[in-house]
mmCIF file of C-alpha atoms in Angstrom:
data_model
loop_
_atom_site.group_PDB
_atom_site.id
_atom_site.type_symbol
_atom_site.label_atom_id
_atom_site.label_comp_id
_atom_site.label_asym_id
_atom_site.label_seq_id
_atom_site.Cartn_x
_atom_site.Cartn_y
_atom_site.Cartn_z
ATOM 1 C CA MET A 29 0.000 0.000 0.000
ATOM 2 C CA SER A 30 1.459 3.345 -1.052
ATOM 3 C CA THR A 31 2.392 5.970 1.525
ATOM 4 C CA PRO A 32 -0.161 8.810 1.702
ATOM 5 C CA ILE A 33 1.182 12.155 0.511
ATOM 6 C CA ILE A 34 -0.392 13.817 3.576
ATOM 7 C CA LYS A 35 -1.272 12.277 6.929
ATOM 8 C CA VAL A 36 -2.241 14.132 10.090
ATOM 9 C CA GLU A 37 -2.672 12.588 13.530
ATOM 10 C CA ASN A 38 -4.398 14.399 16.408
ATOM 11 C CA LEU A 39 -3.451 17.750 14.861
ATOM 12 C CA LYS A 40 -4.119 20.712 17.172
ATOM 13 C CA LYS A 41 -3.548 24.434 16.789
ATOM 14 C CA ASP A 42 -3.772 27.156 19.448
ATOM 15 C CA PHE A 43 -3.217 30.871 19.008
ATOM 16 C CA VAL A 44 -1.951 32.927 21.971
ATOM 17 C CA ASN A 45 -2.587 36.675 22.173
ATOM 18 C CA ASP A 46 -1.809 38.575 25.395
ATOM 19 C CA GLU A 47 -1.878 35.284 27.305
ATOM 20 C CA VAL A 48 -5.358 34.504 25.953
ATOM 21 C CA VAL A 49 -5.312 31.055 24.321
ATOM 22 C CA THR A 50 -7.706 30.459 21.424
ATOM 23 C CA LYS A 51 -8.016 26.807 20.449
ATOM 24 C CA VAL A 52 -8.730 26.508 16.710
ATOM 25 C CA LEU A 53 -8.026 22.874 15.779
ATOM 26 C CA HIS A 54 -8.979 20.275 18.377
ATOM 27 C CA GLY A 55 -7.467 17.032 17.082
ATOM 28 C CA ILE A 56 -7.677 16.412 13.323
ATOM 29 C CA ASN A 57 -7.077 12.984 11.773
ATOM 30 C CA PHE A 58 -7.088 12.066 8.070
ATOM 31 C CA GLU A 59 -4.842 11.139 5.172
ATOM 32 C CA ILE A 60 -4.729 12.103 1.510
ATOM 33 C CA LYS A 61 -3.351 9.820 -1.192
ATOM 34 C CA ARG A 62 -1.165 11.026 -4.031
ATOM 35 C CA GLY A 63 -3.342 11.993 -6.993
ATOM 36 C CA GLU A 64 -6.504 12.651 -4.967
ATOM 37 C CA PHE A 65 -8.707 15.730 -5.388
ATOM 38 C CA VAL A 66 -9.992 16.600 -1.914
ATOM 39 C CA ALA A 67 -12.176 19.553 -0.899
ATOM 40 C CA ILE A 68 -12.043 20.937 2.643
ATOM 41 C CA MET A 69 -15.356 22.611 3.443
ATOM 42 C CA GLY A 70 -16.676 24.504 6.414
ATOM 43 C CA PRO A 71 -18.234 27.773 7.548
ATOM 44 C CA SER A 72 -16.172 30.748 8.711
ATOM 45 C CA GLY A 73 -14.465 29.869 11.988
ATOM 46 C CA SER A 74 -14.470 26.131 11.310
ATOM 47 C CA GLY A 75 -10.670 25.971 11.154
ATOM 48 C CA LYS A 76 -10.341 25.117 7.455
ATOM 49 C CA SER A 77 -8.012 28.031 6.649
ATOM 50 C CA THR A 78 -5.815 27.297 9.668
ATOM 51 C CA LEU A 79 -5.616 23.664 8.568
ATOM 52 C CA MET A 80 -4.646 24.701 5.027
ATOM 53 C CA HIS A 81 -1.902 26.966 6.385
ATOM 54 C CA ILE A 82 -0.411 24.038 8.293
ATOM 55 C CA LEU A 83 -0.695 21.602 5.369
ATOM 56 C CA GLY A 84 0.838 24.226 3.041
ATOM 57 C CA PHE A 85 3.843 24.885 5.359
ATOM 58 C CA LEU A 86 2.647 28.405 6.178
ATOM 59 C CA ASP A 87 2.225 27.573 9.885
ATOM 60 C CA LYS A 88 3.071 24.884 12.415
ATOM 61 C CA PRO A 89 0.760 22.761 14.579
ATOM 62 C CA THR A 90 0.738 23.206 18.349
ATOM 63 C CA GLU A 91 0.377 19.452 18.906
ATOM 64 C CA GLY A 92 0.037 16.292 16.843
ATOM 65 C CA LYS A 93 1.854 14.873 13.852
ATOM 66 C CA PHE A 94 1.935 16.001 10.232
ATOM 67 C CA TYR A 95 3.521 13.572 7.767
ATOM 68 C CA PHE A 96 4.298 14.775 4.250
ATOM 69 C CA GLU A 97 5.403 12.127 1.746
ATOM 70 C CA GLY A 98 6.001 9.822 4.702
ATOM 71 C CA VAL A 99 8.233 12.235 6.644
ATOM 72 C CA ASP A 100 7.213 13.839 9.962
ATOM 73 C CA VAL A 101 7.430 17.582 9.269
ATOM 74 C CA SER A 102 5.628 18.734 12.434
ATOM 75 C CA GLY A 103 8.695 20.244 14.065
ATOM 76 C CA LEU A 104 10.441 21.899 11.118
ATOM 77 C CA ASP A 105 11.902 25.354 11.712
ATOM 78 C CA ASP A 106 10.754 28.374 9.690
ATOM 79 C CA ASP A 107 13.612 28.189 7.182
ATOM 80 C CA ARG A 108 12.967 24.540 6.366
ATOM 81 C CA LEU A 109 9.224 25.205 6.169
ATOM 82 C CA ALA A 110 9.937 27.913 3.589
ATOM 83 C CA GLU A 111 12.082 25.481 1.589
ATOM 84 C CA MET A 112 9.378 22.809 1.673
ATOM 85 C CA ARG A 113 6.754 25.353 0.643
ATOM 86 C CA SER A 114 8.871 26.461 -2.307
ATOM 87 C CA GLU A 115 9.745 22.931 -3.436
ATOM 88 C CA LYS A 116 6.549 21.005 -2.750
ATOM 89 C CA ILE A 117 3.512 23.331 -2.776
ATOM 90 C CA GLY A 118 1.656 25.365 -5.386
ATOM 91 C CA PHE A 119 -0.940 27.916 -4.258
ATOM 92 C CA ILE A 120 -3.973 29.317 -6.075
ATOM 93 C CA PHE A 121 -5.617 32.133 -4.101
ATOM 94 C CA GLN A 122 -9.022 33.785 -4.311
ATOM 95 C CA ALA A 123 -7.403 37.219 -4.730
ATOM 96 C CA PHE A 124 -5.021 35.962 -7.504
ATOM 97 C CA ASN A 125 -1.992 37.692 -5.840
ATOM 98 C CA LEU A 126 -0.468 38.732 -9.163
ATOM 99 C CA LEU A 127 2.056 41.543 -9.499
ATOM 100 C CA PRO A 128 0.243 44.550 -11.024
ATOM 101 C CA ARG A 129 1.490 46.114 -14.262
ATOM 102 C CA THR A 130 3.649 43.046 -14.809
ATOM 103 C CA SER A 131 3.367 40.698 -17.775
ATOM 104 C CA VAL A 132 1.746 37.285 -17.626
ATOM 105 C CA LEU A 133 5.132 35.696 -18.380
ATOM 106 C CA ASP A 134 6.936 37.566 -15.598
ATOM 107 C CA ASN A 135 4.203 36.720 -13.080
ATOM 108 C CA VAL A 136 4.557 33.024 -13.879
ATOM 109 C CA LEU A 137 8.370 33.233 -13.776
ATOM 110 C CA LEU A 138 8.342 34.654 -10.248
ATOM 111 C CA PRO A 139 8.322 31.376 -8.227
ATOM 112 C CA MET A 140 11.258 30.057 -10.259
ATOM 113 C CA MET A 141 13.558 32.935 -9.329
ATOM 114 C CA TYR A 142 15.578 30.814 -6.886
ATOM 115 C CA MET A 143 15.332 27.479 -8.676
ATOM 116 C CA LYS A 144 18.493 25.877 -10.021
ATOM 117 C CA MET A 145 17.592 26.375 -13.677
ATOM 118 C CA SER A 146 19.015 28.483 -16.457
ATOM 119 C CA LYS A 147 17.099 31.575 -17.518
ATOM 120 C CA GLN A 148 15.999 29.881 -20.747
ATOM 121 C CA GLU A 149 14.841 26.759 -18.865
ATOM 122 C CA ARG A 150 12.730 28.961 -16.599
ATOM 123 C CA ILE A 151 11.204 30.778 -19.572
ATOM 124 C CA ASP A 152 10.456 27.495 -21.372
ATOM 125 C CA GLU A 153 8.807 26.057 -18.252
ATOM 126 C CA ALA A 154 6.722 29.225 -17.760
ATOM 127 C CA LYS A 155 5.577 29.130 -21.387
ATOM 128 C CA ARG A 156 4.496 25.486 -21.007
ATOM 129 C CA ALA A 157 2.449 26.350 -17.927
ATOM 130 C CA ILE A 158 0.850 29.350 -19.648
ATOM 131 C CA GLU A 159 -0.035 27.170 -22.626
ATOM 132 C CA ALA A 160 -1.566 24.587 -20.269
ATOM 133 C CA VAL A 161 -4.097 27.170 -19.030
ATOM 134 C CA GLY A 162 -4.856 28.464 -22.531
ATOM 135 C CA LEU A 163 -3.261 31.912 -22.242
ATOM 136 C CA THR A 164 -0.423 31.841 -24.758
ATOM 137 C CA HIS A 165 -2.132 34.663 -26.668
ATOM 138 C CA ARG A 166 -1.939 36.809 -23.496
ATOM 139 C CA ILE A 167 1.654 36.024 -22.541
ATOM 140 C CA ASN A 168 2.905 39.606 -22.958
ATOM 141 C CA ASN A 169 -0.193 41.323 -21.574
ATOM 142 C CA LEU A 170 0.054 43.055 -18.203
ATOM 143 C CA SER A 171 -1.910 41.495 -15.356
ATOM 144 C CA ASN A 172 -4.120 44.582 -14.998
ATOM 145 C CA GLN A 173 -5.220 44.093 -18.630
ATOM 146 C CA LEU A 174 -6.768 40.698 -17.869
ATOM 147 C CA SER A 175 -10.245 39.647 -16.830
ATOM 148 C CA GLY A 176 -10.781 37.992 -13.448
ATOM 149 C CA GLY A 177 -10.937 34.538 -15.014
ATOM 150 C CA GLU A 178 -7.737 35.140 -16.949
ATOM 151 C CA LYS A 179 -5.985 36.365 -13.799
ATOM 152 C CA GLN A 180 -6.920 33.162 -12.009
ATOM 153 C CA ARG A 181 -5.614 31.110 -14.925
ATOM 154 C CA VAL A 182 -2.286 32.971 -14.643
ATOM 155 C CA ALA A 183 -2.294 32.110 -10.932
ATOM 156 C CA ILE A 184 -2.831 28.438 -11.817
ATOM 157 C CA ALA A 185 0.070 28.546 -14.288
ATOM 158 C CA ARG A 186 2.255 30.129 -11.594
ATOM 159 C CA ALA A 187 1.299 27.326 -9.190
ATOM 160 C CA LEU A 188 2.337 24.701 -11.751
ATOM 161 C CA VAL A 189 5.838 25.833 -12.668
ATOM 162 C CA GLY A 190 7.642 24.380 -9.671
ATOM 163 C CA LYS A 191 6.153 20.930 -10.383
ATOM 164 C CA PRO A 192 4.676 20.845 -6.856
ATOM 165 C CA SER A 193 3.648 17.672 -5.061
ATOM 166 C CA VAL A 194 0.378 19.317 -3.934
ATOM 167 C CA ILE A 195 -1.645 22.218 -5.328
ATOM 168 C CA PHE A 196 -3.796 24.163 -2.854
ATOM 169 C CA ALA A 197 -6.744 26.092 -4.301
ATOM 170 C CA ASP A 198 -8.123 28.508 -1.691
ATOM 171 C CA GLU A 199 -11.629 29.666 -2.761
ATOM 172 C CA PRO A 200 -10.361 29.816 -6.389
ATOM 173 C CA THR A 201 -13.735 30.884 -7.835
ATOM 174 C CA GLY A 202 -14.677 33.301 -5.051
ATOM 175 C CA ASN A 203 -14.017 36.471 -7.078
ATOM 176 C CA LEU A 204 -15.335 35.164 -10.403
ATOM 177 C CA ASP A 205 -18.669 35.106 -12.215
ATOM 178 C CA SER A 206 -20.222 31.680 -12.748
ATOM 179 C CA LYS A 207 -18.923 31.236 -16.332
ATOM 180 C CA SER A 208 -15.326 32.179 -15.439
ATOM 181 C CA GLY A 209 -15.562 30.088 -12.282
ATOM 182 C CA LEU A 210 -16.571 27.028 -14.267
ATOM 183 C CA GLN A 211 -13.668 27.550 -16.692
ATOM 184 C CA VAL A 212 -11.252 27.727 -13.751
ATOM 185 C CA MET A 213 -12.738 24.599 -12.163
ATOM 186 C CA LYS A 214 -12.355 22.744 -15.475
ATOM 187 C CA ILE A 215 -8.637 23.597 -15.561
ATOM 188 C CA ILE A 216 -8.182 22.524 -11.930
ATOM 189 C CA GLN A 217 -10.148 19.343 -12.540
ATOM 190 C CA ASP A 218 -8.082 18.544 -15.651
ATOM 191 C CA LEU A 219 -4.889 18.981 -13.609
ATOM 192 C CA ASN A 220 -6.188 16.177 -11.419
ATOM 193 C CA LEU A 221 -7.976 13.870 -13.873
ATOM 194 C CA LYS A 222 -5.648 14.207 -16.868
ATOM 195 C CA GLN A 223 -2.294 15.043 -15.272
ATOM 196 C CA GLY A 224 -2.570 13.307 -11.904
ATOM 197 C CA HIS A 225 -1.882 16.327 -9.680
ATOM 198 C CA THR A 226 -2.889 16.115 -6.021
ATOM 199 C CA ILE A 227 -5.364 18.942 -5.403
ATOM 200 C CA ILE A 228 -6.650 20.286 -2.086
ATOM 201 C CA LEU A 229 -9.525 22.713 -2.587
ATOM 202 C CA VAL A 230 -10.625 24.952 0.301
ATOM 203 C CA THR A 231 -14.147 26.310 -0.134
ATOM 204 C CA HIS A 232 -17.422 27.086 1.627
ATOM 205 C CA GLU A 233 -19.454 26.420 -1.536
ATOM 206 C CA LYS A 234 -21.080 22.997 -1.850
ATOM 207 C CA TYR A 235 -21.285 23.222 -5.651
ATOM 208 C CA THR A 236 -17.571 23.982 -5.975
ATOM 209 C CA ALA A 237 -16.657 21.200 -3.522
ATOM 210 C CA GLU A 238 -18.619 18.655 -5.573
ATOM 211 C CA HIS A 239 -16.079 19.031 -8.399
ATOM 212 C CA SER A 240 -13.694 17.105 -6.131
ATOM 213 C CA GLU A 241 -13.822 13.360 -5.470
ATOM 214 C CA ARG A 242 -13.885 13.601 -1.684
ATOM 215 C CA VAL A 243 -15.109 16.208 0.803
ATOM 216 C CA ILE A 244 -13.767 16.743 4.326
ATOM 217 C CA ARG A 245 -16.305 18.879 6.222
ATOM 218 C CA MET A 246 -15.087 20.832 9.235
ATOM 219 C CA ARG A 247 -16.978 22.464 12.079
ATOM 220 C CA ASP A 248 -15.665 24.043 15.271
ATOM 221 C CA GLY A 249 -12.121 22.823 14.688
ATOM 222 C CA LEU A 250 -13.036 19.187 14.134
ATOM 223 C CA VAL A 251 -13.676 16.947 11.133
ATOM 224 C CA GLU A 252 -17.449 16.605 10.987
ATOM 225 C CA SER A 253 -17.469 14.176 8.045
ATOM 226 C CA ASP A 254 -15.111 12.738 5.433
ATOM 227 C CA GLU A 255 -16.914 11.228 2.453
ATOM 228 C CA LYS A 256 -16.538 10.421 -1.231
ATOM 229 C CA VAL A 257 -18.592 12.622 -3.566
ATOM 230 C CA LYS A 258 -21.405 10.387 -4.856
ATOM 231 C CA ASN A 259 -22.269 12.378 -7.991
ATOM 232 C CA ARG A 260 -19.130 14.253 -8.843
ATOM 233 C CA ILE A 261 -19.695 17.314 -11.028
ATOM 234 C CA LEU A 262 -17.472 17.445 -14.074
ATOM 235 C CA ALA A 263 -16.752 20.939 -15.340
ATOM 236 C CA ASP A 264 -17.847 20.001 -18.870
ATOM 237 C CA GLY A 265 -21.392 19.853 -17.542
ATOM 238 C CA GLN A 266 -21.623 16.119 -16.846
ATOM 239 C CA GLU A 267 -21.687 14.113 -13.643
ATOM 240 C CA GLU A 268 -19.436 11.218 -12.825
ATOM 241 C CA LEU A 269 -21.643 8.582 -11.238
ATOM 242 C CA ARG A 270 -19.950 6.682 -8.450
ATOM 243 C CA LYS A 271 -21.252 3.254 -7.497
#
């Protein structure tokens, strides 16, 4: 049996402010296999964003174990966390987080700045990622000349260039109209179904979550349920019936 790409055991997270302790995660347990598309759902205050920050090496747990590719990474220092984040994780954010008045190509090149690649190798890799999201015709446009859907596609290309082990999509359709949102979900779904990327989608929208194959629902810092999606929505307008 293959080692899960992510496994958490009794994961807890507290925040301390002026000696006031706020407990956010109360003991989370689950695992995610390589190549899975998992949605983490929950209302505001459920702990889903805190959990994503830990899984994406943006924060550390207070207690419990976090195994990534079979290695316990719970106690890594900030420098090693930053290295892991750069090497292993791709992020797609609701707010796009693109550099303004900067070309599509330069935005996608940004994460590769410190990678051990020649300049031409970085450019070639960026162009491949831009082509993968259907934006070759916009490669020299500035980010502020793009629509919201196009900006999110640039963000997806930027997440791809480091060949990450896991791609996190944090409310990726939150700032988009329904048509653009569906186009973005199709690209994310294709990354999983056609290219085998491990995707973790964080959302509060049931419809968006049902594009994944499995939904972990959180409430009050605990996993409320963890279930396969019975009628998975495919972004081409069909449903994948699961027996």
